[in-house]
Amino acid sequence: MSLIVQKYGGTSVGNPERILNVAKRVIATQEAGHDVVVVVSAMSGVTDGLIKLARQCSSNPTEREMDVLLATGEQTTIALTAMAINGLGKKAVSLTGAQAGIITDGVHTKAKIANITPKQIHAHLKNGNIVIVAGFQGETTDGRITTLGRGGSDLTAIAIAAAIKADICQIYTDVDGVYTCDPRVVPTARKIDEISYEEMLEMASSGSKVMQSRSVEFAKKFGVIFEVRSSFNNNPGTIVKEETKNMENVVVRGVSIEKNQAKVTIRQVPDRPGTAAKIFSALAGANLSVDMIVQSDSVGDTNDISFTLNKDDLTKTKKSMESVMKEIGAKEMTTEEGIAKLSIVGIGMRSHSGVAAKLFEAMAAGGINIQMISTSEIKTAVIIDETKINEAAVLAHDAFGLSGKV
Amino acid sequence: MSLIVQKYGGTSVGNPERILNVAKRVIATQEAGHDVVVVVSAMSGVTDGLIKLARQCSSNPTEREMDVLLATGEQTTIALTAMAINGLGKKAVSLTGAQAGIITDGVHTKAKIANITPKQIHAHLKNGNIVIVAGFQGETTDGRITTLGRGGSDLTAIAIAAAIKADICQIYTDVDGVYTCDPRVVPTARKIDEISYEEMLEMASSGSKVMQSRSVEFAKKFGVIFEVRSSFNNNPGTIVKEETKNMENVVVRGVSIEKNQAKVTIRQVPDRPGTAAKIFSALAGANLSVDMIVQSDSVGDTNDISFTLNKDDLTKTKKSMESVMKEIGAKEMTTEEGIAKLSIVGIGMRSHSGVAAKLFEAMAAGGINIQMISTSEIKTAVIIDETKINEAAVLAHDAFGLSGKV
């Protein structure tokens, strides 16, 4: 008998019929002899509806109250899911985040989990219940309702799995698992059976939308083994866990692509300590998330600093750079849209040489110009023309033999 | 400076525009120099929508989970109301029933308030906040969410007013107050300025739909003065409070009517101790609410027992009587629909004689036959043909001089 945490996202519980399907799936897990804790999101569309209501009541809703409002979304789903299971003849009880003992800090709308006291979860499991917990929410030590921000329900599931020492945490979603590349871009992409936390993190931060980085980081930190799988079929998904010796044999685990990127270059930045710090502090202060950073070798006593970020942040970035450029004495700023990022990820890179070269060759073979390069221990990323990104993904995927069977 | 509790029902907070109106009204109260606690219901339609969702997930939803589900309705409104007030530049915080310290027993879907610990309410008031509390809900000492059943938000408001020793509790609704009779039936009906708890209770239990009896009883028990008034205008409403000497000068405060009644007569019930008890225990056991009871004087060694109840309960009643009739040896059961109840209510009746006679004369003058009579210290009620009820209401209203000015 195992202790299993299952998490179902908004699409999986999007209407009563789907909630009943989830109920059956959960019951089947229990009948297979396991203890089950289920974490659910708000039904798809509900959160957006609540945000719309909020904006009709205030142009700038208070974050404290936004949390009180949004928390009702998951509370609705836990009640409906527990009812559905009860209606099918099995014992189930619902718990809000607060009732489940999820204590967070006080940063409304993007709170961090401080600790979990799963007393109620254990008590209800002991009485033979399936326990349904509201994802995405918690409470502060002084009793305020908080929410965890984007991807919060995944985080709830992983954190509960850690707190109750579950054998596995299953993240049910609308895709079959993590793929070697987006199958809509690379038709020969395959589902990955096993992937290390590190690789999953690099995939997430380079555009694979399956899970938010912080949930993966939390799982890594507490050694929670989790599986990303579909709630619409019974196919096994992708297991994410600590790397094994075996995993290193695969040089590249997957290819991620990220569109809608923009490049900003600050030209002729005086080459003295502290100038780069001023640029990136200003960006951080404006809450702008920079991805790749490249500083050219200095020419005379200046150099050029380039960075990429999401295209939508470009206007805000230009504005925040104006005063900084004056302050540091930089000459010019150029920006470029219509670029995209391609990343190859794999822990095998650590022990295999020539990986970057192979990627560059593949791009060259397709006549694709590389504008920027960035590498980490287990990732190599390039910035290219956005119109070439799909073609580039196929080339990279083939070059590293990711198509076909394992 | 007073401490005021205001309660707004589902219609008053039915959409964002109305919530903004409530926000303005609340702010105006605070700006007049008062501390304000606001109790709100779910937006109209929301509770019905949730019940529909529940039925789609289970044909017989668990009551524990029904409470978790329904509590989201009021939680949504408190957040939106607090946001609206914040958006208008004033400090406001929302509290769920549990956060407001409302402790109930564990009878899900119709819990009773056990006690209130208004620590948070006091703390937020002290910090200059308008405090918005979710009506209709509380929690058990072991942390389960409960709801208070029909009229629960009124009860929350009255109970909080008692707990924080508010100067007045204003119940905002879609009518201007308590009327001498339903104005749709008696066009000359007037709004009553002041009414005693006792009279309000008799009016409520005899068909006036303004408030549930248990809220009035709670107010009476704890001496909470409350006012029923409209959220759509600024007219003063009806003050409900302990009776004063002055109130006794009015013999009849108002006329209530209740349609959709049915009469059941059990004939030739053996005249021995315990037979009536058997009949009414069976009805209570089937959760059937009986209104008027009349036992005829015995003829030989049997008598007839008649009672009235809501027409919708008739089928269930017939069924529950079958075995009882055999057990007690009664001969026959007859039922009659198409009857209605008219009640006149007033504490002045205690000190004025001839009130019942005056009512019977008024009915007789209109050629209206009285089928049953029931009296209490401050009420006289008659059962008549349902088709005559509106005409009877006008006659009674005129006979006791309720039309025109006070």
mmCIF file of C-alpha atoms in Angstrom, chain A residues 4-168:
data_model
loop_
_atom_site.group_PDB
_atom_site.id
_atom_site.type_symbol
_atom_site.label_atom_id
_atom_site.label_comp_id
_atom_site.label_asym_id
_atom_site.label_seq_id
_atom_site.Cartn_x
_atom_site.Cartn_y
_atom_site.Cartn_z
ATOM 1 C CA ILE A 4 -0.369 8.863 -3.143
ATOM 2 C CA VAL A 5 -1.024 12.567 -3.729
ATOM 3 C CA GLN A 6 -2.924 13.339 -6.935
ATOM 4 C CA LYS A 7 -3.327 16.825 -8.316
ATOM 5 C CA TYR A 8 -5.982 17.728 -10.888
ATOM 6 C CA GLY A 9 -5.808 21.046 -12.737
ATOM 7 C CA GLY A 10 -8.613 23.345 -13.849
ATOM 8 C CA THR A 11 -9.258 21.599 -17.165
ATOM 9 C CA SER A 12 -9.481 18.183 -15.466
ATOM 10 C CA VAL A 13 -12.223 19.469 -13.124
ATOM 11 C CA GLY A 14 -13.728 21.896 -15.659
ATOM 12 C CA ASN A 15 -17.342 20.719 -15.327
ATOM 13 C CA PRO A 16 -19.451 18.280 -13.251
ATOM 14 C CA GLU A 17 -18.930 15.472 -15.768
ATOM 15 C CA ARG A 18 -15.153 15.828 -15.529
ATOM 16 C CA ILE A 19 -15.325 16.062 -11.746
ATOM 17 C CA LEU A 20 -17.184 12.732 -11.765
ATOM 18 C CA ASN A 21 -14.413 11.276 -13.940
ATOM 19 C CA VAL A 22 -11.826 12.510 -11.463
ATOM 20 C CA ALA A 23 -13.887 10.954 -8.656
ATOM 21 C CA LYS A 24 -13.849 7.580 -10.429
ATOM 22 C CA ARG A 25 -10.114 7.789 -11.047
ATOM 23 C CA VAL A 26 -9.463 8.626 -7.401
ATOM 24 C CA ILE A 27 -11.698 5.783 -6.229
ATOM 25 C CA ALA A 28 -9.891 3.356 -8.546
ATOM 26 C CA THR A 29 -6.608 4.415 -6.934
ATOM 27 C CA GLN A 30 -8.018 3.796 -3.466
ATOM 28 C CA GLU A 31 -9.476 0.445 -4.531
ATOM 29 C CA ALA A 32 -6.022 -0.555 -5.792
ATOM 30 C CA GLY A 33 -5.080 -0.420 -2.107
ATOM 31 C CA HIS A 34 -3.627 3.057 -1.688
ATOM 32 C CA ASP A 35 -4.282 5.993 0.623
ATOM 33 C CA VAL A 36 -5.134 8.998 -1.530
ATOM 34 C CA VAL A 37 -4.891 12.757 -0.984
ATOM 35 C CA VAL A 38 -6.273 14.815 -3.871
ATOM 36 C CA VAL A 39 -5.357 18.437 -4.599
ATOM 37 C CA VAL A 40 -7.658 20.317 -6.988
ATOM 38 C CA SER A 41 -7.570 23.656 -8.772
ATOM 39 C CA ALA A 42 -10.485 25.957 -9.512
ATOM 40 C CA MET A 43 -12.683 24.791 -12.397
ATOM 41 C CA SER A 44 -11.312 26.258 -15.627
ATOM 42 C CA GLY A 45 -12.737 29.719 -16.268
ATOM 43 C CA VAL A 46 -13.797 30.290 -12.660
ATOM 44 C CA THR A 47 -10.714 32.247 -11.612
ATOM 45 C CA ASP A 48 -10.968 34.492 -14.682
ATOM 46 C CA GLY A 49 -14.633 35.104 -13.905
ATOM 47 C CA LEU A 50 -13.783 36.116 -10.346
ATOM 48 C CA ILE A 51 -11.031 38.473 -11.521
ATOM 49 C CA LYS A 52 -13.526 40.091 -13.894
ATOM 50 C CA LEU A 53 -16.025 40.561 -11.048
ATOM 51 C CA ALA A 54 -13.286 42.107 -8.915
ATOM 52 C CA ARG A 55 -12.396 44.623 -11.617
ATOM 53 C CA GLN A 56 -16.046 45.619 -11.874
ATOM 54 C CA CYS A 57 -16.031 46.429 -8.159
ATOM 55 C CA SER A 58 -12.658 48.199 -8.082
ATOM 56 C CA SER A 59 -10.191 49.270 -10.756
ATOM 57 C CA ASN A 60 -7.358 48.213 -8.482
ATOM 58 C CA PRO A 61 -8.605 45.441 -6.143
ATOM 59 C CA THR A 62 -6.827 45.091 -2.788
ATOM 60 C CA GLU A 63 -4.550 42.050 -2.799
ATOM 61 C CA ARG A 64 -5.779 40.873 0.613
ATOM 62 C CA GLU A 65 -9.342 40.772 -0.719
ATOM 63 C CA MET A 66 -8.271 39.299 -4.053
ATOM 64 C CA ASP A 67 -7.016 36.282 -2.096
ATOM 65 C CA VAL A 68 -10.289 35.962 -0.169
ATOM 66 C CA LEU A 69 -12.110 36.069 -3.498
ATOM 67 C CA LEU A 70 -9.917 33.710 -5.517
ATOM 68 C CA ALA A 71 -9.765 31.138 -2.715
ATOM 69 C CA THR A 72 -13.472 30.471 -3.296
ATOM 70 C CA GLY A 73 -12.600 28.926 -6.675
ATOM 71 C CA GLU A 74 -10.732 25.967 -5.203
ATOM 72 C CA GLN A 75 -13.140 25.746 -2.259
ATOM 73 C CA THR A 76 -15.952 25.155 -4.754
ATOM 74 C CA THR A 77 -14.019 22.345 -6.438
ATOM 75 C CA ILE A 78 -13.079 20.517 -3.227
ATOM 76 C CA ALA A 79 -16.724 20.423 -2.126
ATOM 77 C CA LEU A 80 -17.958 19.199 -5.523
ATOM 78 C CA THR A 81 -15.210 16.571 -5.774
ATOM 79 C CA ALA A 82 -15.879 15.250 -2.265
ATOM 80 C CA MET A 83 -19.632 15.136 -3.015
ATOM 81 C CA ALA A 84 -18.994 13.267 -6.252
ATOM 82 C CA ILE A 85 -16.903 10.655 -4.433
ATOM 83 C CA ASN A 86 -19.497 10.417 -1.635
ATOM 84 C CA GLY A 87 -22.193 9.998 -4.291
ATOM 85 C CA LEU A 88 -20.257 7.031 -5.707
ATOM 86 C CA GLY A 89 -20.356 5.431 -2.272
ATOM 87 C CA LYS A 90 -16.905 6.211 -0.908
ATOM 88 C CA LYS A 91 -15.803 8.257 2.076
ATOM 89 C CA ALA A 92 -14.253 11.626 1.233
ATOM 90 C CA VAL A 93 -13.859 14.941 3.027
ATOM 91 C CA SER A 94 -12.763 18.303 1.727
ATOM 92 C CA LEU A 95 -10.247 20.623 3.382
ATOM 93 C CA THR A 96 -9.475 24.233 2.479
ATOM 94 C CA GLY A 97 -5.812 25.202 2.427
ATOM 95 C CA ALA A 98 -6.148 26.592 5.946
ATOM 96 C CA GLN A 99 -7.903 23.467 7.210
ATOM 97 C CA ALA A 100 -5.200 21.298 5.635
ATOM 98 C CA GLY A 101 -2.636 23.180 7.731
ATOM 99 C CA ILE A 102 -0.912 25.071 4.917
ATOM 100 C CA ILE A 103 0.749 28.072 6.553
ATOM 101 C CA THR A 104 2.205 30.746 4.285
ATOM 102 C CA ASP A 105 3.952 34.074 4.601
ATOM 103 C CA GLY A 106 1.798 37.204 4.298
ATOM 104 C CA VAL A 107 2.612 38.215 0.715
ATOM 105 C CA HIS A 108 -0.901 38.276 -0.732
ATOM 106 C CA THR A 109 -1.493 36.876 -4.268
ATOM 107 C CA LYS A 110 1.976 35.287 -4.331
ATOM 108 C CA ALA A 111 2.507 33.830 -0.883
ATOM 109 C CA LYS A 112 5.217 31.287 -0.119
ATOM 110 C CA ILE A 113 4.480 28.144 1.892
ATOM 111 C CA ALA A 114 6.191 28.451 5.272
ATOM 112 C CA ASN A 115 5.188 25.061 6.650
ATOM 113 C CA ILE A 116 2.467 22.435 6.623
ATOM 114 C CA THR A 117 0.852 20.836 9.672
ATOM 115 C CA PRO A 118 -1.027 17.925 8.100
ATOM 116 C CA LYS A 119 -2.801 16.868 11.313
ATOM 117 C CA GLN A 120 -6.267 16.937 9.739
ATOM 118 C CA ILE A 121 -5.073 15.147 6.600
ATOM 119 C CA HIS A 122 -3.629 12.314 8.680
ATOM 120 C CA ALA A 123 -6.741 12.095 10.880
ATOM 121 C CA HIS A 124 -9.120 11.842 7.918
ATOM 122 C CA LEU A 125 -6.889 9.320 6.104
ATOM 123 C CA LYS A 126 -6.817 7.215 9.239
ATOM 124 C CA ASN A 127 -10.626 7.130 9.205
ATOM 125 C CA GLY A 128 -10.606 5.695 5.689
ATOM 126 C CA ASN A 129 -11.351 8.939 3.874
ATOM 127 C CA ILE A 130 -10.091 10.170 0.567
ATOM 128 C CA VAL A 131 -8.923 13.677 1.484
ATOM 129 C CA ILE A 132 -9.587 16.499 -0.988
ATOM 130 C CA VAL A 133 -7.439 19.595 -0.452
ATOM 131 C CA ALA A 134 -7.863 23.008 -2.091
ATOM 132 C CA GLY A 135 -4.782 23.897 -4.113
ATOM 133 C CA PHE A 136 -3.305 27.374 -4.533
ATOM 134 C CA GLN A 137 -4.235 28.615 -1.052
ATOM 135 C CA GLY A 138 -3.146 28.781 2.561
ATOM 136 C CA GLU A 139 -3.389 31.047 5.548
ATOM 137 C CA THR A 140 -1.008 33.214 7.533
ATOM 138 C CA THR A 141 -0.278 32.555 11.194
ATOM 139 C CA ASP A 142 -2.636 35.442 12.022
ATOM 140 C CA GLY A 143 -5.477 33.839 10.072
ATOM 141 C CA ARG A 144 -5.545 35.718 6.768
ATOM 142 C CA ILE A 145 -6.376 33.789 3.581
ATOM 143 C CA THR A 146 -3.525 33.809 1.057
ATOM 144 C CA THR A 147 -2.992 32.426 -2.438
ATOM 145 C CA LEU A 148 0.226 31.088 -3.904
ATOM 146 C CA GLY A 149 0.146 32.701 -7.343
ATOM 147 C CA ARG A 150 0.550 30.972 -10.718
ATOM 148 C CA GLY A 151 1.136 27.246 -10.580
ATOM 149 C CA GLY A 152 0.103 27.331 -6.936
ATOM 150 C CA SER A 153 -1.915 24.118 -7.044
ATOM 151 C CA ASP A 154 1.066 22.110 -8.264
ATOM 152 C CA LEU A 155 3.053 23.593 -5.428
ATOM 153 C CA THR A 156 0.353 22.630 -2.911
ATOM 154 C CA ALA A 157 0.422 19.036 -4.156
ATOM 155 C CA ILE A 158 4.216 18.745 -4.033
ATOM 156 C CA ALA A 159 4.391 20.412 -0.617
ATOM 157 C CA ILE A 160 1.711 18.141 0.845
ATOM 158 C CA ALA A 161 3.463 15.108 -0.645
ATOM 159 C CA ALA A 162 6.622 16.253 1.140
ATOM 160 C CA ALA A 163 4.799 16.939 4.419
ATOM 161 C CA ILE A 164 3.014 13.576 4.583
ATOM 162 C CA LYS A 165 5.959 11.682 3.046
ATOM 163 C CA ALA A 166 3.872 10.399 0.131
ATOM 164 C CA ASP A 167 5.388 7.722 -2.085
ATOM 165 C CA ILE A 168 4.545 9.684 -5.210
#
